[in-house]
């Protein structure tokens, strides 16, 4: 079977159009324009759709509000959770990567019915996957090197009504954390790994995914429990391919079912799907 192409499908989000280095998106009832370097083609629509935008992220690195009464933060619902969308200074990111929704739904399917499965979410950002897992009954360990992202995730937990769910929010370097977990003898039934191409840990640790991913997967193999349900790897490197990830996961993890492909968004208008990341999934053989 060839690589899969998965697209988000939930009511509170839709890619409307993309092209010429931009994307037009609806988050809840709010329409935004954000830069998108992978959108090389022409747009499918013109001002009749793009003119409906309520805010646009400019080349200056600032949001421009096109509607005076637009609140800079609002909520959306996905996978039984509530996430805060927020327009912040100096970032085009809004607190949620909607193209990841197929992973959140798939994770919930893999762990549902299990008794308090342990889930490890590395580079977890603002916690969408962590809260989807918690909603499905998991004990979650969420690791990220950004203090604002951790605070945002805790806020999402609160507004999702999951205050009592067992979620540990850890500000830590992911590689150092998993090395300590191995020494402690801890294991997990599900692991999510969504590393940036380049980043820094909370103490300035340098992360380059192409230099560390093999060692990372070798460590994560040791953290999978005997009753492991799945591992999900997402990657954004332009030099990589889904076949590369497939080969790597197949080589590094225990024998099982491996699938790979791209996360892409299907537009409401036109036919140009927007590719955003590569992925590979592992689960034990059925």
Coordinates of N, CA, C and O in Angstrom, one line a residue, residues 35-168:
X35 N 0.6 33.1 6.4 CA 1.6 32.7 5.4 C 1.7 31.2 5.4 O 1.6 30.6 6.4
X36 N 2.0 30.7 4.2 CA 2.2 29.3 4.0 C 3.2 29.0 2.9 O 2.8 29.0 1.7
X37 N 4.5 28.8 3.2 CA 5.5 28.6 2.2 C 5.3 27.4 1.3 O 5.9 27.4 0.2
X38 N 4.5 26.5 1.7 CA 4.3 25.3 0.8 C 3.2 25.5 -0.2 O 2.9 24.6 -1.1
X39 N 2.5 26.6 -0.2 CA 1.4 26.9 -1.1 C 1.9 27.6 -2.3 O 1.9 28.9 -2.4
X40 N 2.5 26.9 -3.3 CA 3.1 27.5 -4.4 C 2.2 27.8 -5.6 O 2.5 28.6 -6.4
X41 N 1.0 27.3 -5.6 CA 0.0 27.4 -6.7 C -0.8 28.7 -6.6 O -0.7 29.5 -5.7
X42 N -1.6 28.9 -7.6 CA -2.6 30.0 -7.6 C -3.8 29.7 -6.7 O -4.2 28.5 -6.6
X43 N -4.3 30.7 -6.2 CA -5.5 30.5 -5.3 C -6.7 30.1 -6.2 O -6.8 30.5 -7.4
X44 N -7.7 29.4 -5.6 CA -8.9 29.0 -6.3 C -9.9 30.1 -6.4 O -10.8 30.1 -7.2
X45 N -9.9 31.0 -5.4 CA -10.9 32.0 -5.3 C -10.2 33.4 -5.2 O -9.0 33.5 -5.1
X46 N -11.0 34.4 -5.3 CA -10.5 35.8 -5.2 C -11.0 36.5 -4.0 O -11.3 36.0 -2.9
X47 N -11.2 37.8 -4.2 CA -11.6 38.7 -3.1 C -12.9 38.3 -2.5 O -13.2 38.5 -1.3
X48 N -13.8 37.6 -3.2 CA -15.1 37.2 -2.7 C -14.9 36.2 -1.5 O -15.8 36.2 -0.6
X49 N -13.8 35.5 -1.4 CA -13.5 34.7 -0.2 C -12.4 35.3 0.7 O -12.6 35.4 1.9
X50 N -11.3 35.7 0.1 CA -10.2 36.2 0.9 C -10.6 37.5 1.5 O -10.1 37.9 2.6
X51 N -11.6 38.2 1.0 CA -12.0 39.5 1.6 C -12.8 39.3 2.8 O -13.2 40.3 3.5
X52 N -13.2 38.1 3.1 CA -14.0 37.8 4.3 C -13.1 37.6 5.6 O -13.6 37.5 6.7
X53 N -11.8 37.6 5.4 CA -10.9 37.4 6.5 C -11.0 38.5 7.5 O -11.2 39.7 7.2
X54 N -10.9 38.1 8.8 CA -11.1 39.0 9.9 C -9.7 39.4 10.5 O -9.6 40.4 11.3
X55 N -8.6 38.7 10.2 CA -7.3 39.1 10.6 C -6.3 38.4 9.6 O -6.6 37.4 9.1
X56 N -5.2 39.1 9.4 CA -4.1 38.6 8.6 C -2.8 38.7 9.2 O -2.5 39.7 9.9
X57 N -1.9 37.7 9.1 CA -0.6 37.8 9.7 C 0.3 38.4 8.6 O 0.5 37.9 7.5
X58 N 0.9 39.5 8.9 CA 1.7 40.3 7.9 C 3.1 40.0 7.9 O 3.7 39.3 8.8
X59 N 3.8 40.4 6.8 CA 5.2 40.2 6.6 C 6.0 40.8 7.7 O 7.2 40.4 8.0
X60 N 5.5 41.9 8.4 CA 6.1 42.5 9.5 C 6.2 41.7 10.7 O 6.9 42.0 11.7
X61 N 5.5 40.5 10.7 CA 5.5 39.7 11.9 C 4.4 40.0 12.9 O 4.5 39.6 14.1
X62 N 3.4 40.8 12.5 CA 2.3 41.2 13.4 C 1.0 40.8 12.8 O 0.8 40.8 11.6
X63 N 0.0 40.6 13.6 CA -1.3 40.4 13.2 C -2.0 41.7 12.9 O -1.8 42.7 13.7
X64 N -2.7 41.8 11.8 CA -3.5 43.0 11.5 C -5.0 42.6 11.6 O -5.4 41.7 10.9
X65 N -5.7 43.3 12.4 CA -7.1 43.0 12.6 C -7.9 43.7 11.6 O -7.9 45.0 11.5
X66 N -8.7 43.0 10.8 CA -9.5 43.6 9.8 C -10.9 43.9 10.2 O -11.7 44.5 9.5
X67 N -11.3 43.4 11.4 CA -12.6 43.7 12.0 C -12.4 44.2 13.4 O -11.7 43.6 14.2
X68 N -12.9 45.4 13.6 CA -12.6 46.1 14.9 C -13.1 45.3 16.1 O -12.5 45.4 17.2
X69 N -14.2 44.5 16.0 CA -14.7 43.8 17.2 C -14.2 42.4 17.3 O -14.7 41.6 18.1
X70 N -13.1 42.1 16.7 CA -12.5 40.7 16.8 C -11.8 40.5 18.1 O -10.9 41.3 18.4
X71 N -12.2 39.5 18.9 CA -11.5 39.1 20.1 C -10.3 38.4 19.7 O -10.3 37.5 18.9
X72 N -9.1 38.7 20.3 CA -7.9 38.0 19.9 C -7.8 36.6 20.4 O -6.8 35.9 20.1
X73 N -8.7 36.1 21.2 CA -8.7 34.7 21.6 C -10.2 34.2 21.6 O -11.1 34.9 21.9
X74 N -10.3 32.9 21.2 CA -11.6 32.2 21.2 C -11.4 30.7 21.3 O -10.2 30.3 21.3
X75 N -12.4 29.9 21.4 CA -12.3 28.5 21.6 C -12.8 27.7 20.4 O -13.7 28.2 19.7
X76 N -12.3 26.5 20.2 CA -12.8 25.6 19.3 C -12.9 24.2 19.9 O -12.2 23.9 20.9
X77 N -13.7 23.3 19.4 CA -13.9 22.0 19.9 C -13.4 20.9 18.9 O -13.6 21.0 17.7
X78 N -12.7 19.9 19.5 CA -12.1 18.9 18.7 C -11.9 17.7 19.6 O -11.4 17.8 20.7
X79 N -12.3 16.5 19.1 CA -12.0 15.2 19.8 C -12.5 15.2 21.3 O -11.8 14.7 22.2
X80 N -13.6 15.9 21.5 CA -14.2 16.0 22.9 C -13.5 16.9 23.8 O -13.7 16.9 25.0
X81 N -12.6 17.8 23.3 CA -11.9 18.8 24.1 C -12.1 20.2 23.6 O -12.7 20.4 22.5
X82 N -11.8 21.1 24.4 CA -11.9 22.6 24.0 C -10.5 23.2 24.0 O -9.8 23.0 25.0
X83 N -10.1 23.8 22.9 CA -8.8 24.4 22.8 C -8.9 25.9 22.5 O -9.8 26.4 21.8
X84 N -8.1 26.7 23.2 CA -8.1 28.1 23.0 C -7.2 28.5 21.8 O -6.1 28.1 21.6
X85 N -7.8 29.2 20.8 CA -7.1 29.8 19.7 C -6.8 31.2 20.1 O -7.7 32.0 20.6
X86 N -5.6 31.6 19.8 CA -5.2 33.0 20.2 C -4.2 33.6 19.2 O -3.3 32.9 18.8
X87 N -4.4 34.9 18.9 CA -3.5 35.6 18.0 C -2.5 36.4 18.9 O -2.9 37.3 19.6
X88 N -1.3 35.9 18.8 CA -0.3 36.5 19.7 C 0.7 37.3 18.8 O 0.9 37.0 17.6
X89 N 1.4 38.2 19.5 CA 2.4 39.0 18.8 C 3.6 38.2 18.3 O 4.0 37.3 19.0
X90 N 4.1 38.4 17.1 CA 5.3 37.9 16.6 C 5.2 36.4 16.3 O 6.2 35.7 16.1
X91 N 4.0 35.8 16.2 CA 3.9 34.4 15.8 C 2.6 34.2 14.9 O 1.5 34.7 15.3
X92 N 2.8 33.5 13.8 CA 1.7 33.2 13.0 C 0.9 32.0 13.5 O -0.2 31.7 13.1
X93 N 1.5 31.3 14.5 CA 0.8 30.1 15.1 C -0.3 30.5 16.1 O -0.1 31.6 16.8
X94 N -1.3 29.8 16.1 CA -2.5 30.2 16.9 C -2.8 29.3 18.1 O -3.9 29.4 18.7
X95 N -1.9 28.3 18.3 CA -2.2 27.4 19.5 C -2.7 26.0 19.1 O -2.8 25.2 20.0
X96 N -3.0 25.8 17.9 CA -3.5 24.5 17.5 C -3.0 24.2 16.0 O -3.0 25.2 15.2
X97 N -2.6 23.0 15.7 CA -2.2 22.6 14.4 C -3.3 21.7 13.9 O -3.3 20.4 14.2
X98 N -4.4 22.2 13.3 CA -5.6 21.4 13.0 C -5.3 20.2 12.1 O -6.0 19.2 12.1
X99 N -4.2 20.2 11.3 CA -3.9 19.1 10.4 C -3.6 17.8 11.2 O -3.6 16.7 10.7
X100 N -3.3 18.0 12.5 CA -2.9 16.9 13.3 C -4.2 16.1 13.8 O -4.0 15.0 14.5
X101 N -5.4 16.6 13.6 CA -6.6 15.9 14.1 C -6.7 14.5 13.8 O -7.1 13.7 14.6
X102 N -6.3 14.0 12.6 CA -6.3 12.5 12.3 C -5.5 11.7 13.3 O -5.9 10.6 13.7
X103 N -4.4 12.3 13.8 CA -3.6 11.6 14.8 C -4.3 11.5 16.1 O -4.2 10.5 16.8
X104 N -5.0 12.6 16.5 CA -5.6 12.6 17.8 C -6.8 11.6 17.8 O -7.0 10.9 18.8
X105 N -7.5 11.6 16.7 CA -8.6 10.6 16.6 C -8.1 9.2 16.6 O -8.7 8.3 17.3
X106 N -7.0 8.9 15.9 CA -6.5 7.6 15.8 C -5.9 7.1 17.1 O -6.1 6.0 17.5
X107 N -5.3 8.1 17.8 CA -4.8 7.7 19.2 C -5.9 7.3 20.1 O -5.8 6.3 20.8
X108 N -7.0 8.1 20.1 CA -8.1 7.8 20.9 C -8.7 6.4 20.6 O -9.0 5.6 21.5
X109 N -8.7 6.0 19.3 CA -9.2 4.7 18.9 C -8.2 3.6 19.4 O -8.7 2.5 19.8
X110 N -6.9 3.9 19.4 CA -6.0 2.8 19.9 C -6.0 2.6 21.4 O -5.7 1.5 21.8
X111 N -6.4 3.6 22.2 CA -6.3 3.4 23.6 C -7.6 3.2 24.3 O -7.7 2.9 25.5
X112 N -8.8 3.5 23.6 CA -10.1 3.4 24.2 C -10.3 1.9 24.7 O -9.9 1.0 24.0
X113 N -10.9 1.8 25.8 CA -11.2 0.5 26.3 C -10.1 -0.1 27.2 O -10.3 -1.1 27.9
X114 N -8.9 0.5 27.2 CA -7.8 0.1 28.0 C -8.0 0.7 29.4 O -8.6 1.8 29.6
X115 N -7.4 0.1 30.4 CA -7.5 0.6 31.8 C -6.3 1.5 32.0 O -5.2 1.1 32.2
X116 N -6.6 2.8 32.0 CA -5.7 3.9 32.3 C -4.4 3.7 31.6 O -3.3 3.6 32.2
X117 N -4.4 3.7 30.3 CA -3.1 3.6 29.5 C -2.2 4.8 29.8 O -2.7 5.9 30.0
X118 N -0.9 4.6 29.7 CA 0.0 5.7 29.9 C 0.5 6.2 28.6 O 0.9 5.4 27.7
X119 N 0.3 7.5 28.4 CA 0.6 8.2 27.1 C 1.7 9.2 27.3 O 1.6 10.0 28.3
X120 N 2.8 9.2 26.5 CA 3.8 10.2 26.6 C 3.8 11.0 25.3 O 3.8 10.5 24.2
X121 N 3.6 12.3 25.5 CA 3.5 13.3 24.4 C 4.7 14.2 24.5 O 4.8 15.1 25.3
X122 N 5.7 14.0 23.5 CA 6.9 14.8 23.5 C 6.8 15.9 22.5 O 6.2 15.7 21.4
X123 N 7.4 17.1 22.8 CA 7.2 18.3 22.0 C 5.7 18.6 21.9 O 5.2 18.9 20.8
X124 N 5.0 18.5 23.0 CA 3.6 18.5 23.0 C 2.9 19.8 22.8 O 1.6 19.8 22.7
X125 N 3.6 20.9 22.7 CA 3.0 22.3 22.4 C 1.9 22.6 23.4 O 2.1 22.5 24.6
X126 N 0.7 23.0 22.9 CA -0.3 23.4 23.8 C -1.3 22.3 24.2 O -2.4 22.6 24.8
X127 N -1.0 21.1 23.9 CA -1.6 20.0 24.6 C -2.9 19.4 23.9 O -3.6 18.6 24.5
X128 N -3.1 19.6 22.6 CA -4.2 19.0 22.0 C -4.2 17.5 22.0 O -5.2 16.9 22.4
X129 N -3.1 16.9 21.7 CA -3.0 15.4 21.7 C -3.1 14.9 23.1 O -3.7 13.9 23.4
X130 N -2.4 15.6 24.1 CA -2.5 15.2 25.5 C -3.9 15.2 26.0 O -4.3 14.2 26.7
X131 N -4.7 16.2 25.7 CA -6.0 16.3 26.2 C -6.9 15.3 25.5 O -7.9 14.7 26.1
X132 N -6.7 15.0 24.2 CA -7.5 14.0 23.5 C -7.2 12.6 24.1 O -8.2 11.8 24.3
X133 N -6.0 12.4 24.5 CA -5.7 11.1 25.2 C -6.3 11.1 26.6 O -6.9 10.0 27.0
X134 N -6.2 12.2 27.3 CA -6.9 12.2 28.6 C -8.4 12.0 28.5 O -9.0 11.3 29.4
X135 N -9.0 12.6 27.5 CA -10.4 12.4 27.3 C -10.8 10.9 27.1 O -11.8 10.5 27.5
X136 N -9.8 10.2 26.5 CA -10.0 8.7 26.2 C -9.6 7.9 27.4 O -9.7 6.7 27.3
X137 N -9.3 8.5 28.6 CA -9.0 7.8 29.8 C -7.6 7.5 30.1 O -7.3 6.7 31.0
X138 N -6.6 8.2 29.4 CA -5.2 7.9 29.6 C -4.6 8.7 30.8 O -5.1 9.8 31.1
X139 N -3.6 8.2 31.3 CA -2.6 9.0 32.2 C -1.6 9.5 31.3 O -0.9 8.8 30.6
X140 N -1.5 10.9 31.2 CA -0.7 11.5 30.2 C 0.5 12.2 30.8 O 0.4 12.9 31.8
X141 N 1.7 12.1 30.2 CA 2.9 12.9 30.5 C 3.2 13.7 29.3 O 3.5 13.2 28.2
X142 N 3.1 15.0 29.5 CA 3.2 16.0 28.4 C 4.6 16.7 28.6 O 4.8 17.3 29.7
X143 N 5.4 16.7 27.6 CA 6.8 17.3 27.8 C 7.0 18.4 26.7 O 6.7 18.1 25.5
X144 N 7.4 19.6 27.1 CA 7.7 20.6 26.1 C 8.7 21.6 26.7 O 8.8 21.7 28.0
X145 N 9.5 22.2 25.9 CA 10.6 23.1 26.4 C 10.1 24.5 26.5 O 10.9 25.4 26.9
X146 N 8.9 24.8 26.2 CA 8.3 26.2 26.2 C 7.4 26.4 27.4 O 6.4 25.8 27.5
X147 N 7.8 27.3 28.2 CA 6.9 27.7 29.4 C 5.6 28.2 28.9 O 4.5 27.8 29.5
X148 N 5.5 29.2 28.0 CA 4.2 29.6 27.5 C 3.3 28.5 26.9 O 2.1 28.5 27.2
X149 N 3.9 27.6 26.2 CA 3.1 26.5 25.7 C 2.5 25.6 26.8 O 1.4 25.2 26.7
X150 N 3.3 25.4 27.8 CA 2.8 24.6 29.0 C 1.7 25.3 29.6 O 0.6 24.7 30.0
X151 N 1.8 26.6 29.8 CA 0.7 27.4 30.5 C -0.5 27.4 29.6 O -1.6 27.2 30.1
X152 N -0.4 27.4 28.3 CA -1.5 27.4 27.4 C -2.2 26.0 27.5 O -3.4 25.9 27.5
X153 N -1.4 24.9 27.5 CA -1.9 23.6 27.7 C -2.7 23.4 28.9 O -3.8 22.8 28.9
X154 N -2.2 24.0 30.0 CA -3.0 23.9 31.3 C -4.3 24.7 31.2 O -5.3 24.2 31.8
X155 N -4.3 25.8 30.5 CA -5.5 26.5 30.2 C -6.5 25.7 29.4 O -7.7 25.6 29.7
X156 N -6.0 25.0 28.4 CA -6.9 24.1 27.6 C -7.4 23.0 28.4 O -8.6 22.6 28.2
X157 N -6.7 22.5 29.3 CA -7.2 21.4 30.2 C -8.4 22.0 31.1 O -9.4 21.3 31.2
X158 N -8.2 23.2 31.6 CA -9.2 23.8 32.4 C -10.5 24.0 31.6 O -11.6 23.7 32.1
X159 N -10.4 24.6 30.4 CA -11.6 25.0 29.7 C -12.2 23.7 29.0 O -13.4 23.7 28.6
X160 N -11.5 22.6 29.0 CA -12.0 21.3 28.5 C -12.8 20.6 29.6 O -13.4 19.5 29.3
X161 N -12.8 21.1 30.8 CA -13.4 20.4 31.9 C -12.7 19.2 32.3 O -13.3 18.3 32.9
X162 N -11.4 19.1 32.1 CA -10.6 18.0 32.4 C -9.6 18.3 33.6 O -8.5 17.7 33.7
X163 N -10.0 19.2 34.5 CA -9.1 19.6 35.6 C -8.6 18.4 36.4 O -7.5 18.4 36.9
X164 N -9.5 17.4 36.5 CA -9.1 16.2 37.4 C -8.5 15.1 36.6 O -8.1 14.1 37.2
X165 N -8.3 15.3 35.3 CA -7.7 14.2 34.5 C -6.2 14.2 34.9 O -5.5 15.2 35.1
X166 N -5.6 12.9 34.9 CA -4.2 12.8 35.3 C -3.2 13.2 34.1 O -2.8 12.3 33.3
X167 N -2.9 14.5 34.0 CA -2.0 15.0 33.0 C -0.8 15.6 33.8 O -1.1 16.6 34.6
X168 N 0.4 15.2 33.5 CA 1.6 15.8 34.0 C 2.1 16.8 33.0 O 2.5 16.3 31.9

